[in-house]
C-alpha positions as MATLAB code, in Angstrom:
seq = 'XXXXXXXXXXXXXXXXXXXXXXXXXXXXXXXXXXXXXXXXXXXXXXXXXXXXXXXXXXXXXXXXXXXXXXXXXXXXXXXXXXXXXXXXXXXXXXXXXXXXXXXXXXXXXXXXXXXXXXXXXXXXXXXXXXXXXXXXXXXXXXXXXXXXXXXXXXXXXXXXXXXXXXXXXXXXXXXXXXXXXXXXXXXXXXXXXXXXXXXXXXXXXXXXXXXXXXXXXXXXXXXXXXXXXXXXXXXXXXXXXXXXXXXXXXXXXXXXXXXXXXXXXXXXXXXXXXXXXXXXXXXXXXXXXXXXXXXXXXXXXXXXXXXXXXXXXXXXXXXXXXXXXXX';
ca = [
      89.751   87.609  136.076;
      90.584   86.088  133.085;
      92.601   82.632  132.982;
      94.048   82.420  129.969;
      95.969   86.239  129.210;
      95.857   86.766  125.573;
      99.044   88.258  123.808;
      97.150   89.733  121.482;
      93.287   89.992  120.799;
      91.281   90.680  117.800;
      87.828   92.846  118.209;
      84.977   92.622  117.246;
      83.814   94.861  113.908;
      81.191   96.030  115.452;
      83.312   97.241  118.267;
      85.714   98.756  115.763;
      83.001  100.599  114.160;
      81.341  102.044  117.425;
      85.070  103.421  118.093;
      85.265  105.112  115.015;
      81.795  106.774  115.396;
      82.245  107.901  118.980;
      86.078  109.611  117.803;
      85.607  110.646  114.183;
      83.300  113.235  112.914;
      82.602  111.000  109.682;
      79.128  110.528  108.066;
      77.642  107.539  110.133;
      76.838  104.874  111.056;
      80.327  104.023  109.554;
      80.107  100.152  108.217;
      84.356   98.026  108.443;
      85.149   95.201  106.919;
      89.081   93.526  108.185;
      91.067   94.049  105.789;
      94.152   91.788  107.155;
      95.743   90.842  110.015;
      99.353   90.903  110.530;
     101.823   93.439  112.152;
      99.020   95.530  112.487;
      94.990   94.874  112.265;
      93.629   96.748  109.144;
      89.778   97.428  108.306;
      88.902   99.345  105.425;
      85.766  101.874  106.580;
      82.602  102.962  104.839;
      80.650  105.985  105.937;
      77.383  106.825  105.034;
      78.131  109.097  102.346;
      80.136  106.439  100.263;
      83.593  107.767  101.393;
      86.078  104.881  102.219;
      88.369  105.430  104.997;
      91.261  102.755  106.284;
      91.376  102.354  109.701;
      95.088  100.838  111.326;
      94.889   99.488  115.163;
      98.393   99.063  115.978;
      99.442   95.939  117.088;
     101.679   95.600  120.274;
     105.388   94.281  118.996;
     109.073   93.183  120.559;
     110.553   96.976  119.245;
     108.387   98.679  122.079;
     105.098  101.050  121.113;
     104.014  102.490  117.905;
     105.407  105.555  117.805;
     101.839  106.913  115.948;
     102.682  110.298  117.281;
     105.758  111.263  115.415;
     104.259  108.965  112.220;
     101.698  111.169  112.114;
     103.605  114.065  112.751;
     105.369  113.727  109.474;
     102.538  112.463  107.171;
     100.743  116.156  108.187;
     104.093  117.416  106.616;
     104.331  115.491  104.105;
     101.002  116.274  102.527;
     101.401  119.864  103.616;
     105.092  119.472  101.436;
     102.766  117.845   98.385;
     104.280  114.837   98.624;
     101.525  111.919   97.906;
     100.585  110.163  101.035;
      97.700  108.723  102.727;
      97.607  111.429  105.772;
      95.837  110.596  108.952;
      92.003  111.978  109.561;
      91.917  114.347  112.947;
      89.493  112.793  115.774;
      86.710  114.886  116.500;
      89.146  116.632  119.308;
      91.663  117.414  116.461;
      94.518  115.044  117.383;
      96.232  112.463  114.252;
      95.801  109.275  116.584;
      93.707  107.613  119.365;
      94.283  105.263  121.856;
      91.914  102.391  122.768;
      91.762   99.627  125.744;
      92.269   96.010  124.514;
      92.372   92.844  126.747;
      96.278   92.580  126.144;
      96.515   96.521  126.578;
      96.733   99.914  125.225;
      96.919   99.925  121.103;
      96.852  102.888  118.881;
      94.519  103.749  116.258;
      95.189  105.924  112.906;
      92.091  106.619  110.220;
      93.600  107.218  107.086;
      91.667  108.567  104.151;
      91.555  105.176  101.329;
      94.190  106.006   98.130;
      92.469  105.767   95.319;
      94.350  104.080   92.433;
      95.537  100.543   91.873;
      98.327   98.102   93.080;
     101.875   98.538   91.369;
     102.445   96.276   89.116;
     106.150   93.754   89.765;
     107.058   93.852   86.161;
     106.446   97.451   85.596;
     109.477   99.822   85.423;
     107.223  103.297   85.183;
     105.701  101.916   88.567;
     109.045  101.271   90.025;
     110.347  104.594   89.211;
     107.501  105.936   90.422;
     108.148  104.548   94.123;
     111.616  105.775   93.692;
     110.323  109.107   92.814;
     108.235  109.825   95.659;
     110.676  107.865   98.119;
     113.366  110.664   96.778;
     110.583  113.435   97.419;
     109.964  112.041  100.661;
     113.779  112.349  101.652;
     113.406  115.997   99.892;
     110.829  117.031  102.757;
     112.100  115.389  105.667;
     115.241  117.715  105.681;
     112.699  120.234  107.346;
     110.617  118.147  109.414;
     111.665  118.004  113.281;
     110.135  115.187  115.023;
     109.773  115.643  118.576;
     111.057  112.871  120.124;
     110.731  109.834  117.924;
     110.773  106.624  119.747;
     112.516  104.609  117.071;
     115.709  105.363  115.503;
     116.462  102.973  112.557;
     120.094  102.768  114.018;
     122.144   99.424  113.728;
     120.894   98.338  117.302;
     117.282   98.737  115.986;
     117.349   96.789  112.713;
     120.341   93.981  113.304;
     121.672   93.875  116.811;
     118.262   93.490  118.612;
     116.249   91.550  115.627;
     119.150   89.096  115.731;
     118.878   88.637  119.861;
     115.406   87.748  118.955;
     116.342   84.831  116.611;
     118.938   83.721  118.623;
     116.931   83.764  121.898;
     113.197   82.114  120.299;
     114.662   79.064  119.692;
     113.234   78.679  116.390;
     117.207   78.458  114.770;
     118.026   75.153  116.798;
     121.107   74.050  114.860;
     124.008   75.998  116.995;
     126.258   76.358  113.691;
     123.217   78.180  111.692;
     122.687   80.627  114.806;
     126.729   80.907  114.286;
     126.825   81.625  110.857;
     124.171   84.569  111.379;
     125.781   85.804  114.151;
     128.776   85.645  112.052;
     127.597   87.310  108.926;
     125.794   90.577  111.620;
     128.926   91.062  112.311;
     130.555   91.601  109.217;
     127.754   93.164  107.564;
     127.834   95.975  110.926;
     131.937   96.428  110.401;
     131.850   97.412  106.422;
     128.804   99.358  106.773;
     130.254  101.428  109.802;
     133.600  101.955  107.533;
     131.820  103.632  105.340;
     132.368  107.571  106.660;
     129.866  109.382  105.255;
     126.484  107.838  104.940;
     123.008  109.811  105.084;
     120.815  110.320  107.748;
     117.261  111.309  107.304;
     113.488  110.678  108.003;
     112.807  106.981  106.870;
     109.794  105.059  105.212;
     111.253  101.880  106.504;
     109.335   99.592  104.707;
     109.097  100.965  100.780;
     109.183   97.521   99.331;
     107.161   98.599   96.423;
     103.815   97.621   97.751;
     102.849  100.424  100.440;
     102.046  102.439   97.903;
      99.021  103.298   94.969;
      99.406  104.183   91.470;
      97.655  106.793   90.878;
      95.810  108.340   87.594;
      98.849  110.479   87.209;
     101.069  107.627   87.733;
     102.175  108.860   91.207;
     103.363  106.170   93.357;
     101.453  107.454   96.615;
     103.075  105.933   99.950;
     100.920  104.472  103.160;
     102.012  102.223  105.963;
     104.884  104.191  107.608;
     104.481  102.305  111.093;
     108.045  101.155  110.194;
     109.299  104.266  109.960;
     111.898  106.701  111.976;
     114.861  108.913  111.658;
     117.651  106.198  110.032;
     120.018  105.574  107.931;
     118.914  106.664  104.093;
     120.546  103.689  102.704;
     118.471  101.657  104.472;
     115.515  103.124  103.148;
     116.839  102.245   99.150;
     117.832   98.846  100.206;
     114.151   97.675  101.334;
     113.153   98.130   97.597;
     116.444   96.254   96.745;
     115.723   93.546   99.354;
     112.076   92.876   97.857;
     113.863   92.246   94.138;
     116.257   89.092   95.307;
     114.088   87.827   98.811;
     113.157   84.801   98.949;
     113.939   83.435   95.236;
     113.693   86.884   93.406;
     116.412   87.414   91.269;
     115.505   90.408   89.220;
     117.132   93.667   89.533;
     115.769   95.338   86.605;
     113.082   97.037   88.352;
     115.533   98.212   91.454;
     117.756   99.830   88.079;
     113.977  101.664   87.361;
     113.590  102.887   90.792;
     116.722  104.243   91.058;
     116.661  106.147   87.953;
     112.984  107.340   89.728;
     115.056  108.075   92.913;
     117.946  109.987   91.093;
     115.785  111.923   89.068;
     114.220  113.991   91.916;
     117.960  113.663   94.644;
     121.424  112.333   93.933;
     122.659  109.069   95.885;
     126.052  109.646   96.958;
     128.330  106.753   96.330;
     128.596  105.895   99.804;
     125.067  105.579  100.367;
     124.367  103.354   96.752;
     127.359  100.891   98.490;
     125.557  100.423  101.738;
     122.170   99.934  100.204;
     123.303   96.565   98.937;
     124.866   95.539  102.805;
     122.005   96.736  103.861;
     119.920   94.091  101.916;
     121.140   91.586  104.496;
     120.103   94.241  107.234;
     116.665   94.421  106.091;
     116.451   90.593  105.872;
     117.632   89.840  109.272;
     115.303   92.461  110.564;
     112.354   90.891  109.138;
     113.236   87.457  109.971;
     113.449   89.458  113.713;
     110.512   90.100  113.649;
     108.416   87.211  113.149;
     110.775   85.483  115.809;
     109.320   87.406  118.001;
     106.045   86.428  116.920;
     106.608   82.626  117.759;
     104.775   82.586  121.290;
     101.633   83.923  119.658;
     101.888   82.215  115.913;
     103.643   78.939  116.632;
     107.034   78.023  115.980;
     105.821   75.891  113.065;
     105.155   79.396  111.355;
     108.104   80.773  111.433;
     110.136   77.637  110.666;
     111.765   79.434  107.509;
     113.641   81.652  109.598;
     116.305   78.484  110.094;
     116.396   79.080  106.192;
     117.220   82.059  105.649;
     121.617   81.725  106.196;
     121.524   80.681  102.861;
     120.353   84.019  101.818;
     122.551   85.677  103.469;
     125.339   83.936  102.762;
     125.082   83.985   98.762;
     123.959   87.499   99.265;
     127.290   88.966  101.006;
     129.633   86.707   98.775;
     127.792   87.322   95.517;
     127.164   90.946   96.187;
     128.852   92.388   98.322;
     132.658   90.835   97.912;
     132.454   90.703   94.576;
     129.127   92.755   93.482;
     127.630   92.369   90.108;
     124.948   95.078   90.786;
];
């Protein structure tokens, strides 16, 4: 009987390592090192043959379960469709995930082959178009994937409605009129993009930012980290890539111009779905800010104190590019 329940826990490496052994045929002992700690734990894996391995425990969040079945579900098909991503290593019993006990709970585990190849570089347009390329070859594949059942659907009520509650309800936003102005500026941003009458639906990354991905020797951008992911709106997939140009005092937009041209030279964007990218920016950044409200029990308020920030964003971002949009 514990006194103190944890909200989340962090094992031990060897622990992490034993699991591995007992549920992966790899060449052991395997030796981890953690990689990072975050929205999910991350330990990059050695066996004893040299071959690197990353292995993702899933950390428990306010959206509900990883949904690690359909995830890796679609990175099988994906590879299988030659599209470059890190796909998941069966367990010895053939399944794509496992499941593990931790103090707080049940978390999910995924082993992932390492990507070989380095980190894209911000200032490089061929790398850019690169992640739009295989975002666009992604989209290109998921036409015939079915998931069964995913648990997520990157719908409005997924990525603003509830992220916002979350805000609103953590208390980190204390001044009334700032918790106004983003309930304010949801609600707008929901109206124009559910005027528009014909935007995409497909399987979504839902996190392409630029960064979950490795350049590889052929100058492939090859994708990893699709715990965000889920059947969603297209546009919102363009707009995370978008969002990480002009965040948080980015102004550039030369690079989202590259990944476009990446993007459009495997699929067309329809019109519609170019629009909504750019409300979708605001989307994407109330999402995020969502979710590390709901991390304020277990990181501290103090933590996530930017979050109170952030209305400026937003508002310079639907006045500046939305009303009247330079882009």
């Amino acid at each position: 009987m514990l006194d103190f329940d944890p909200l989340y826990s962090t094992p031990q490496v060897a622990a992490i390592e034993q699991f591995i052994d007992r549920h992966y045929p790899l060449a052991g002992p395997v030796s981890c090192r953690m990689l990072q700690r975050g929205l999910n734990d991350v330990y990059l894996a050695r066996g004893s043959n040299g071959e690197r391995y990353v292995f993702r425990l899933s950390h428990r969040r306010a959206r509900g379960p990883a949904d690690v079945k359909t995830e890796t579900a679609l990175l099988a098909h994906l590879s299988q469709s030659g599209v470059p991503v890190a796909a998941p290593i069966p367990t010895r019993e053939g399944r794509l995930f496992v499941q593990g006990q931790a103090p707080e709970g049940v978390r999910q585990a995924v082993l992932f082959r390492a990507i070989d190849g380095r980190k894209p570089d911000t200032t490089d347009a061929g790398d850019a178009r690169a992640n739009g390329k295989t975002l666009a070859l992604l989209h290109n594949a998921a036409e015939t994937f079915q998931p069964d059942g995913a648990l997520h659907r990157l719908d409005l009520e997924h990525l603003l409605h509830r992220p916002l509650a979350r805000i609103c309800d953590s208390g980190v936003v204390e001044d009334a009129d700032v918790r106004r102005d983003l309930e304010d500026i949801a609600a707008r941003t929901a109206k124009a993009i559910e005027a528009f009458a014909n935007l995409s639906w497909t399987y979504c990354h839902g996190d392409c930012h630029g960064f979950n991905a490795r350049i590889n020797d052929a100058g492939e951008a090859v994708f990893f980290d699709f715990d965000d992911g889920g059947p969603g709106y297209l546009a919102y997939d363009l707009s995370v890539f978008l969002w990480a140009q002009t965040s948080f005092d980015r102004r550039s937009t030369a690079m989202w111009d590259a990944f476009v041209d990446g993007y459009r030279a495997v699929r067309p964007i329809t019109p519609d779905d170019f629009e909504a990218a750019h409300r979708f920016v605001i989307v994407r950044h109330i999402w995020l800010m969502g979710e590390y409200a709901s991390r304020a029990r277990e990181w501290g308020s103090e933590a996530v104190g930017w979050i109170a920030r952030e209305a400026n964003f937003l508002r310079q971002w639907e006045t500046g590019r939305c009303v009247e949009r330079l882009l």
